[in-house]
């Protein structure tokens, strides 16, 4: 299991904010994680299918009929809660883990909700509003009959299905693409390329995991090796937990800077993504929790991704 606990050094007033202690692969340390919940687009509340007021008549001729509702089996109270440790088993694989189509919407639990292995399937775990005290936002990859499939935290290339219930959605405008072959990070906003930076990635024995993941939050790592900047903690974990030093077992993949740039363009980390200090500071100022991070072997980095609107 991951090492996660509330930071006893945080004063009471600050502790009531989204502050917690987690580990990322950059160091064998516990680090304070604090999410800025005030930046980014305005949240949008879900509207229940029966909450609209309109004509009881059916849809106009030629309009597709609404999908039939799929009931959710009541979850037993003994289900595990997804946390910073390894995610429970039994969830399905991401249907398109290498897709470069931006996931533009995130799901945020208001209260604890059950996560299923399929719409109308078996409940496998609970998703809480926070993980280690940090507000949770998960990108939505698919919708079906009111259900939403989200990228599962603390697991790689895995989704969970969430039925209609106590959750809201937020707009996700950004996509970060990391390319292992070229050692480049490309930042897109609204499907348009904003900036690119060189990065260092995981060693051959502990490669940076492929596929879609997302930003869980930010962490403060002590010491000059991180150039006194915060670190992004991602939802992904090492594909082979035994490939990292024992002090890093249970830690997540991180996106962070380093005290020097001499290793950029090389495979030198335990799976983390390192970039320049200026690049990290820019991303820290711009990206919100829930932002999708996509790791690919090859990518041509077009100036505009498929799906972007034509210029006015």
mmCIF file of C-alpha atoms in Angstrom:
data_model
loop_
_atom_site.group_PDB
_atom_site.id
_atom_site.type_symbol
_atom_site.label_atom_id
_atom_site.label_comp_id
_atom_site.label_asym_id
_atom_site.label_seq_id
_atom_site.Cartn_x
_atom_site.Cartn_y
_atom_site.Cartn_z
ATOM 1 C CA UNK A 1 0.000 0.000 0.000
ATOM 2 C CA UNK A 2 1.061 3.612 -0.480
ATOM 3 C CA UNK A 3 2.359 5.719 2.354
ATOM 4 C CA UNK A 4 -0.323 8.349 2.804
ATOM 5 C CA UNK A 5 -1.308 10.336 5.886
ATOM 6 C CA UNK A 6 -2.233 13.877 6.863
ATOM 7 C CA UNK A 7 0.754 16.121 7.394
ATOM 8 C CA UNK A 8 1.080 16.790 11.140
ATOM 9 C CA UNK A 9 3.113 19.910 10.394
ATOM 10 C CA UNK A 10 0.247 21.653 8.617
ATOM 11 C CA UNK A 11 -1.646 24.098 10.917
ATOM 12 C CA UNK A 12 -5.287 23.321 11.587
ATOM 13 C CA UNK A 13 -6.658 26.034 9.292
ATOM 14 C CA UNK A 14 -4.505 24.907 6.400
ATOM 15 C CA UNK A 15 -5.264 21.243 7.046
ATOM 16 C CA UNK A 16 -8.927 21.876 6.313
ATOM 17 C CA UNK A 17 -7.926 22.724 2.759
ATOM 18 C CA UNK A 18 -7.067 19.987 0.244
ATOM 19 C CA UNK A 19 -3.709 19.088 1.765
ATOM 20 C CA UNK A 20 -2.281 15.620 2.229
ATOM 21 C CA UNK A 21 0.946 13.625 2.232
ATOM 22 C CA UNK A 22 1.793 11.289 -0.646
ATOM 23 C CA UNK A 23 4.821 9.796 -2.382
ATOM 24 C CA UNK A 24 5.891 10.138 -5.997
ATOM 25 C CA UNK A 25 8.685 8.306 -7.756
ATOM 26 C CA UNK A 26 11.002 11.290 -7.739
ATOM 27 C CA UNK A 27 12.215 10.502 -4.213
ATOM 28 C CA UNK A 28 11.823 8.053 -1.360
ATOM 29 C CA UNK A 29 10.118 10.780 0.686
ATOM 30 C CA UNK A 30 6.632 11.593 1.826
ATOM 31 C CA UNK A 31 5.651 14.897 0.302
ATOM 32 C CA UNK A 32 2.906 17.448 0.987
ATOM 33 C CA UNK A 33 0.281 17.543 -1.751
ATOM 34 C CA UNK A 34 -1.974 20.572 -2.156
ATOM 35 C CA UNK A 35 -4.488 21.079 -4.959
ATOM 36 C CA UNK A 36 -5.500 24.556 -6.036
ATOM 37 C CA UNK A 37 -9.226 24.144 -6.482
ATOM 38 C CA UNK A 38 -9.867 27.748 -7.498
ATOM 39 C CA UNK A 39 -8.221 27.764 -10.931
ATOM 40 C CA UNK A 40 -9.574 26.414 -14.187
ATOM 41 C CA UNK A 41 -13.034 26.378 -15.735
ATOM 42 C CA UNK A 42 -16.206 26.692 -13.724
ATOM 43 C CA UNK A 43 -17.720 23.426 -12.530
ATOM 44 C CA UNK A 44 -20.948 22.272 -14.149
ATOM 45 C CA UNK A 45 -23.474 20.319 -12.108
ATOM 46 C CA UNK A 46 -24.973 17.132 -13.533
ATOM 47 C CA UNK A 47 -28.663 17.350 -14.301
ATOM 48 C CA UNK A 48 -30.743 14.240 -13.621
ATOM 49 C CA UNK A 49 -32.517 12.862 -16.716
ATOM 50 C CA UNK A 50 -35.895 13.474 -15.059
ATOM 51 C CA UNK A 51 -35.067 16.992 -13.947
ATOM 52 C CA UNK A 52 -36.077 18.730 -17.166
ATOM 53 C CA UNK A 53 -39.473 20.323 -17.725
ATOM 54 C CA UNK A 54 -40.875 19.971 -21.211
ATOM 55 C CA UNK A 55 -43.598 18.459 -23.334
ATOM 56 C CA UNK A 56 -44.447 14.867 -22.436
ATOM 57 C CA UNK A 57 -44.656 14.094 -26.134
ATOM 58 C CA UNK A 58 -41.938 11.964 -27.682
ATOM 59 C CA UNK A 59 -39.043 13.368 -29.741
ATOM 60 C CA UNK A 60 -39.702 14.768 -33.220
ATOM 61 C CA UNK A 61 -39.741 12.346 -36.132
ATOM 62 C CA UNK A 62 -36.200 11.309 -37.043
ATOM 63 C CA UNK A 63 -34.715 12.186 -33.649
ATOM 64 C CA UNK A 64 -32.957 9.210 -31.989
ATOM 65 C CA UNK A 65 -34.791 7.893 -28.937
ATOM 66 C CA UNK A 66 -33.028 8.257 -25.586
ATOM 67 C CA UNK A 67 -31.012 5.257 -24.465
ATOM 68 C CA UNK A 68 -32.913 3.117 -21.966
ATOM 69 C CA UNK A 69 -31.871 3.526 -18.368
ATOM 70 C CA UNK A 70 -29.520 0.903 -16.934
ATOM 71 C CA UNK A 71 -30.072 0.187 -13.264
ATOM 72 C CA UNK A 72 -27.158 0.015 -10.829
ATOM 73 C CA UNK A 73 -26.995 -2.918 -8.440
ATOM 74 C CA UNK A 74 -26.818 -1.734 -4.816
ATOM 75 C CA UNK A 75 -23.170 -1.793 -3.711
ATOM 76 C CA UNK A 76 -22.264 -3.633 -0.509
ATOM 77 C CA UNK A 77 -20.872 -1.388 2.196
ATOM 78 C CA UNK A 78 -17.797 -3.617 2.477
ATOM 79 C CA UNK A 79 -16.373 -2.560 -0.898
ATOM 80 C CA UNK A 80 -12.878 -1.035 -0.781
ATOM 81 C CA UNK A 81 -12.384 2.677 -1.374
ATOM 82 C CA UNK A 82 -9.984 3.698 -4.146
ATOM 83 C CA UNK A 83 -7.057 5.533 -2.579
ATOM 84 C CA UNK A 84 -3.404 6.283 -3.296
ATOM 85 C CA UNK A 85 -2.486 2.603 -2.998
ATOM 86 C CA UNK A 86 -2.971 -0.031 -5.714
ATOM 87 C CA UNK A 87 -6.489 0.107 -7.168
ATOM 88 C CA UNK A 88 -8.836 -2.861 -6.616
ATOM 89 C CA UNK A 89 -8.889 -5.471 -9.372
ATOM 90 C CA UNK A 90 -11.741 -6.392 -11.671
ATOM 91 C CA UNK A 91 -12.141 -3.134 -13.598
ATOM 92 C CA UNK A 92 -12.015 -3.147 -17.425
ATOM 93 C CA UNK A 93 -9.216 -1.915 -19.644
ATOM 94 C CA UNK A 94 -9.279 1.569 -21.148
ATOM 95 C CA UNK A 95 -10.963 1.097 -24.562
ATOM 96 C CA UNK A 96 -8.572 3.523 -26.304
ATOM 97 C CA UNK A 97 -5.495 4.051 -24.103
ATOM 98 C CA UNK A 98 -3.380 5.567 -26.902
ATOM 99 C CA UNK A 99 -6.011 7.889 -28.367
ATOM 100 C CA UNK A 100 -4.842 11.451 -28.985
ATOM 101 C CA UNK A 101 -8.410 12.788 -28.988
ATOM 102 C CA UNK A 102 -8.539 15.090 -25.964
ATOM 103 C CA UNK A 103 -10.805 14.078 -23.094
ATOM 104 C CA UNK A 104 -12.615 17.348 -22.496
ATOM 105 C CA UNK A 105 -14.684 16.537 -19.430
ATOM 106 C CA UNK A 106 -13.862 15.389 -15.911
ATOM 107 C CA UNK A 107 -16.019 13.738 -13.240
ATOM 108 C CA UNK A 108 -15.789 14.891 -9.628
ATOM 109 C CA UNK A 109 -17.632 12.926 -6.877
ATOM 110 C CA UNK A 110 -19.673 15.068 -4.485
ATOM 111 C CA UNK A 111 -20.146 12.165 -2.085
ATOM 112 C CA UNK A 112 -18.892 8.606 -2.109
ATOM 113 C CA UNK A 113 -20.093 6.796 -5.246
ATOM 114 C CA UNK A 114 -19.809 3.185 -6.310
ATOM 115 C CA UNK A 115 -17.619 2.246 -9.288
ATOM 116 C CA UNK A 116 -18.692 -0.682 -11.499
ATOM 117 C CA UNK A 117 -16.993 -2.913 -14.049
ATOM 118 C CA UNK A 118 -19.684 -2.108 -16.676
ATOM 119 C CA UNK A 119 -22.981 -0.223 -16.932
ATOM 120 C CA UNK A 120 -25.335 -2.346 -14.863
ATOM 121 C CA UNK A 121 -22.410 -4.589 -13.945
ATOM 122 C CA UNK A 122 -20.767 -5.548 -10.693
ATOM 123 C CA UNK A 123 -19.763 -2.895 -8.157
ATOM 124 C CA UNK A 124 -16.047 -3.194 -7.422
ATOM 125 C CA UNK A 125 -15.105 -0.226 -5.220
ATOM 126 C CA UNK A 126 -16.116 3.207 -3.994
ATOM 127 C CA UNK A 127 -14.784 6.501 -5.324
ATOM 128 C CA UNK A 128 -14.549 9.198 -2.653
ATOM 129 C CA UNK A 129 -14.564 12.989 -3.220
ATOM 130 C CA UNK A 130 -10.912 13.075 -2.152
ATOM 131 C CA UNK A 131 -7.826 10.872 -2.160
ATOM 132 C CA UNK A 132 -5.612 11.506 0.864
ATOM 133 C CA UNK A 133 -7.492 14.771 1.371
ATOM 134 C CA UNK A 134 -7.038 15.949 -2.232
ATOM 135 C CA UNK A 135 -10.125 16.671 -4.349
ATOM 136 C CA UNK A 136 -10.491 14.010 -7.048
ATOM 137 C CA UNK A 137 -11.235 14.786 -10.722
ATOM 138 C CA UNK A 138 -11.135 11.930 -13.276
ATOM 139 C CA UNK A 139 -11.332 12.344 -17.069
ATOM 140 C CA UNK A 140 -14.437 10.855 -18.672
ATOM 141 C CA UNK A 141 -13.600 8.513 -21.582
ATOM 142 C CA UNK A 142 -17.103 7.289 -22.505
ATOM 143 C CA UNK A 143 -20.806 7.753 -21.659
ATOM 144 C CA UNK A 144 -23.619 5.236 -21.918
ATOM 145 C CA UNK A 145 -27.237 5.499 -20.711
ATOM 146 C CA UNK A 146 -26.361 8.072 -18.077
ATOM 147 C CA UNK A 147 -23.278 6.149 -16.914
ATOM 148 C CA UNK A 148 -19.762 7.582 -17.281
ATOM 149 C CA UNK A 149 -16.512 5.658 -17.716
ATOM 150 C CA UNK A 150 -13.572 7.431 -16.043
ATOM 151 C CA UNK A 151 -9.852 6.805 -15.899
ATOM 152 C CA UNK A 152 -9.284 4.946 -12.624
ATOM 153 C CA UNK A 153 -6.771 6.470 -10.185
ATOM 154 C CA UNK A 154 -3.835 4.363 -8.973
ATOM 155 C CA UNK A 155 -4.093 2.048 -11.991
ATOM 156 C CA UNK A 156 -2.725 2.098 -15.531
ATOM 157 C CA UNK A 157 -4.909 1.970 -18.663
ATOM 158 C CA UNK A 158 -8.002 1.055 -16.616
ATOM 159 C CA UNK A 159 -11.481 2.584 -16.385
ATOM 160 C CA UNK A 160 -14.373 2.442 -13.930
ATOM 161 C CA UNK A 161 -18.057 2.953 -14.728
ATOM 162 C CA UNK A 162 -20.021 5.370 -12.524
ATOM 163 C CA UNK A 163 -23.841 5.442 -12.585
ATOM 164 C CA UNK A 164 -25.945 8.614 -12.367
ATOM 165 C CA UNK A 165 -25.559 9.937 -8.863
ATOM 166 C CA UNK A 166 -23.861 12.512 -6.660
ATOM 167 C CA UNK A 167 -21.188 13.845 -8.998
ATOM 168 C CA UNK A 168 -20.452 16.940 -11.044
ATOM 169 C CA UNK A 169 -18.488 17.531 -14.234
ATOM 170 C CA UNK A 170 -15.767 20.044 -15.037
ATOM 171 C CA UNK A 171 -14.363 21.217 -18.362
ATOM 172 C CA UNK A 172 -10.849 19.982 -19.179
ATOM 173 C CA UNK A 173 -9.209 22.177 -21.826
ATOM 174 C CA UNK A 174 -5.684 20.784 -21.771
ATOM 175 C CA UNK A 175 -3.820 17.697 -22.957
ATOM 176 C CA UNK A 176 -0.182 16.876 -22.220
ATOM 177 C CA UNK A 177 1.445 14.417 -24.658
ATOM 178 C CA UNK A 178 4.780 12.829 -23.695
ATOM 179 C CA UNK A 179 6.674 11.020 -26.465
ATOM 180 C CA UNK A 180 9.151 8.344 -25.397
ATOM 181 C CA UNK A 181 10.966 8.045 -28.729
ATOM 182 C CA UNK A 182 11.764 11.766 -29.069
ATOM 183 C CA UNK A 183 11.858 12.641 -25.335
ATOM 184 C CA UNK A 184 9.516 15.574 -25.860
ATOM 185 C CA UNK A 185 6.522 16.914 -23.939
ATOM 186 C CA UNK A 186 3.826 18.746 -25.919
ATOM 187 C CA UNK A 187 1.180 20.865 -24.221
ATOM 188 C CA UNK A 188 -2.136 21.391 -26.040
ATOM 189 C CA UNK A 189 -4.961 23.703 -25.030
ATOM 190 C CA UNK A 190 -8.298 23.400 -26.811
ATOM 191 C CA UNK A 191 -6.529 20.998 -29.228
ATOM 192 C CA UNK A 192 -3.927 23.577 -30.299
ATOM 193 C CA UNK A 193 -0.223 23.200 -29.561
ATOM 194 C CA UNK A 194 0.980 25.794 -27.044
ATOM 195 C CA UNK A 195 4.540 24.726 -26.118
ATOM 196 C CA UNK A 196 6.948 21.800 -26.280
ATOM 197 C CA UNK A 197 9.886 20.915 -24.029
ATOM 198 C CA UNK A 198 12.584 18.212 -23.892
ATOM 199 C CA UNK A 199 12.170 15.686 -21.061
ATOM 200 C CA UNK A 200 13.959 12.804 -19.388
ATOM 201 C CA UNK A 201 12.018 9.596 -18.931
ATOM 202 C CA UNK A 202 12.187 6.213 -17.217
ATOM 203 C CA UNK A 203 15.103 3.835 -17.414
ATOM 204 C CA UNK A 204 14.674 0.707 -19.577
ATOM 205 C CA UNK A 205 14.088 -1.307 -16.386
ATOM 206 C CA UNK A 206 11.400 1.127 -15.164
ATOM 207 C CA UNK A 207 9.982 2.834 -18.268
ATOM 208 C CA UNK A 208 7.452 5.639 -18.092
ATOM 209 C CA UNK A 209 4.080 3.831 -18.472
ATOM 210 C CA UNK A 210 2.331 4.180 -21.815
ATOM 211 C CA UNK A 211 -1.257 5.311 -22.248
ATOM 212 C CA UNK A 212 -3.705 7.831 -20.840
ATOM 213 C CA UNK A 213 -3.481 9.041 -17.254
ATOM 214 C CA UNK A 214 -4.204 12.351 -15.520
ATOM 215 C CA UNK A 215 -3.010 14.855 -12.939
ATOM 216 C CA UNK A 216 -4.122 13.976 -9.414
ATOM 217 C CA UNK A 217 -2.672 17.115 -7.831
ATOM 218 C CA UNK A 218 0.552 18.895 -6.942
ATOM 219 C CA UNK A 219 3.145 18.097 -4.291
ATOM 220 C CA UNK A 220 5.848 20.074 -2.578
ATOM 221 C CA UNK A 221 9.122 18.116 -2.517
ATOM 222 C CA UNK A 222 11.817 19.442 -0.165
ATOM 223 C CA UNK A 223 15.380 19.796 -1.383
ATOM 224 C CA UNK A 224 17.223 21.610 -4.119
ATOM 225 C CA UNK A 225 17.165 18.624 -6.500
ATOM 226 C CA UNK A 226 13.605 19.629 -7.435
ATOM 227 C CA UNK A 227 14.648 23.249 -7.984
ATOM 228 C CA UNK A 228 12.236 24.386 -5.256
ATOM 229 C CA UNK A 229 9.212 23.775 -7.485
ATOM 230 C CA UNK A 230 6.067 21.724 -6.968
ATOM 231 C CA UNK A 231 5.612 18.308 -8.546
ATOM 232 C CA UNK A 232 2.571 16.950 -10.391
ATOM 233 C CA UNK A 233 1.441 13.585 -9.006
ATOM 234 C CA UNK A 234 -0.194 11.539 -11.784
ATOM 235 C CA UNK A 235 -2.796 8.805 -11.576
ATOM 236 C CA UNK A 236 -0.411 6.237 -13.077
ATOM 237 C CA UNK A 237 1.913 3.875 -11.215
ATOM 238 C CA UNK A 238 4.900 1.768 -12.358
ATOM 239 C CA UNK A 239 3.858 -1.088 -14.646
ATOM 240 C CA UNK A 240 6.236 -3.299 -12.661
ATOM 241 C CA UNK A 241 6.234 -2.166 -9.007
ATOM 242 C CA UNK A 242 9.279 -4.351 -8.352
ATOM 243 C CA UNK A 243 11.369 -2.374 -10.874
ATOM 244 C CA UNK A 244 11.771 0.645 -8.584
ATOM 245 C CA UNK A 245 13.817 0.884 -5.371
ATOM 246 C CA UNK A 246 12.070 -0.481 -2.293
ATOM 247 C CA UNK A 247 11.776 3.020 -0.791
ATOM 248 C CA UNK A 248 9.586 4.047 -3.745
ATOM 249 C CA UNK A 249 7.154 1.123 -3.676
ATOM 250 C CA UNK A 250 3.590 2.430 -3.717
ATOM 251 C CA UNK A 251 4.597 5.789 -5.196
ATOM 252 C CA UNK A 252 2.983 7.268 -8.306
ATOM 253 C CA UNK A 253 4.537 8.571 -11.499
ATOM 254 C CA UNK A 254 5.446 12.249 -11.173
ATOM 255 C CA UNK A 255 5.937 15.140 -13.597
ATOM 256 C CA UNK A 256 8.559 17.526 -12.246
ATOM 257 C CA UNK A 257 11.746 19.479 -12.883
ATOM 258 C CA UNK A 258 15.309 18.743 -11.703
ATOM 259 C CA UNK A 259 18.207 20.739 -10.341
ATOM 260 C CA UNK A 260 20.055 20.518 -13.673
ATOM 261 C CA UNK A 261 19.111 19.906 -17.332
ATOM 262 C CA UNK A 262 22.031 17.633 -18.213
ATOM 263 C CA UNK A 263 19.855 14.509 -18.433
ATOM 264 C CA UNK A 264 17.148 15.906 -20.707
ATOM 265 C CA UNK A 265 16.597 13.696 -23.728
ATOM 266 C CA UNK A 266 17.711 10.547 -21.885
ATOM 267 C CA UNK A 267 16.172 7.661 -19.937
ATOM 268 C CA UNK A 268 17.417 8.249 -16.397
ATOM 269 C CA UNK A 269 14.395 8.256 -14.016
ATOM 270 C CA UNK A 270 12.422 5.607 -12.138
ATOM 271 C CA UNK A 271 9.494 6.288 -14.474
ATOM 272 C CA UNK A 272 8.890 9.967 -13.773
ATOM 273 C CA UNK A 273 8.847 12.717 -16.398
ATOM 274 C CA UNK A 274 11.375 15.523 -15.887
ATOM 275 C CA UNK A 275 11.410 18.802 -17.778
ATOM 276 C CA UNK A 276 13.001 22.213 -17.468
ATOM 277 C CA UNK A 277 12.271 24.454 -14.513
ATOM 278 C CA UNK A 278 10.683 27.128 -16.690
ATOM 279 C CA UNK A 279 8.492 24.503 -18.338
ATOM 280 C CA UNK A 280 7.389 23.071 -15.007
ATOM 281 C CA UNK A 281 6.580 26.519 -13.640
ATOM 282 C CA UNK A 282 4.487 27.294 -16.728
ATOM 283 C CA UNK A 283 2.525 24.058 -16.455
ATOM 284 C CA UNK A 284 1.995 24.528 -12.720
ATOM 285 C CA UNK A 285 0.441 27.916 -13.459
ATOM 286 C CA UNK A 286 -1.813 26.610 -16.248
ATOM 287 C CA UNK A 287 -2.942 23.018 -15.621
ATOM 288 C CA UNK A 288 -5.734 21.894 -13.300
ATOM 289 C CA UNK A 289 -6.262 18.543 -11.531
ATOM 290 C CA UNK A 290 -7.922 16.077 -13.874
ATOM 291 C CA UNK A 291 -5.892 17.224 -16.908
ATOM 292 C CA UNK A 292 -5.161 14.293 -19.208
ATOM 293 C CA UNK A 293 -1.547 13.169 -19.676
ATOM 294 C CA UNK A 294 -0.912 10.835 -22.638
ATOM 295 C CA UNK A 295 2.356 8.881 -22.977
ATOM 296 C CA UNK A 296 3.095 7.482 -26.438
ATOM 297 C CA UNK A 297 6.066 5.846 -28.128
ATOM 298 C CA UNK A 298 5.620 7.901 -31.306
ATOM 299 C CA UNK A 299 3.746 11.123 -32.050
ATOM 300 C CA UNK A 300 4.179 13.743 -34.783
ATOM 301 C CA UNK A 301 2.945 16.666 -32.638
ATOM 302 C CA UNK A 302 0.717 18.538 -35.121
ATOM 303 C CA UNK A 303 -0.068 22.162 -34.433
ATOM 304 C CA UNK A 304 -3.745 21.218 -34.161
ATOM 305 C CA UNK A 305 -5.211 17.921 -32.968
ATOM 306 C CA UNK A 306 -8.163 16.226 -34.703
ATOM 307 C CA UNK A 307 -11.436 17.627 -33.516
ATOM 308 C CA UNK A 308 -10.300 21.225 -33.167
ATOM 309 C CA UNK A 309 -12.679 23.774 -34.753
ATOM 310 C CA UNK A 310 -11.702 25.441 -37.985
ATOM 311 C CA UNK A 311 -10.180 28.926 -37.616
ATOM 312 C CA UNK A 312 -12.750 31.709 -37.702
#
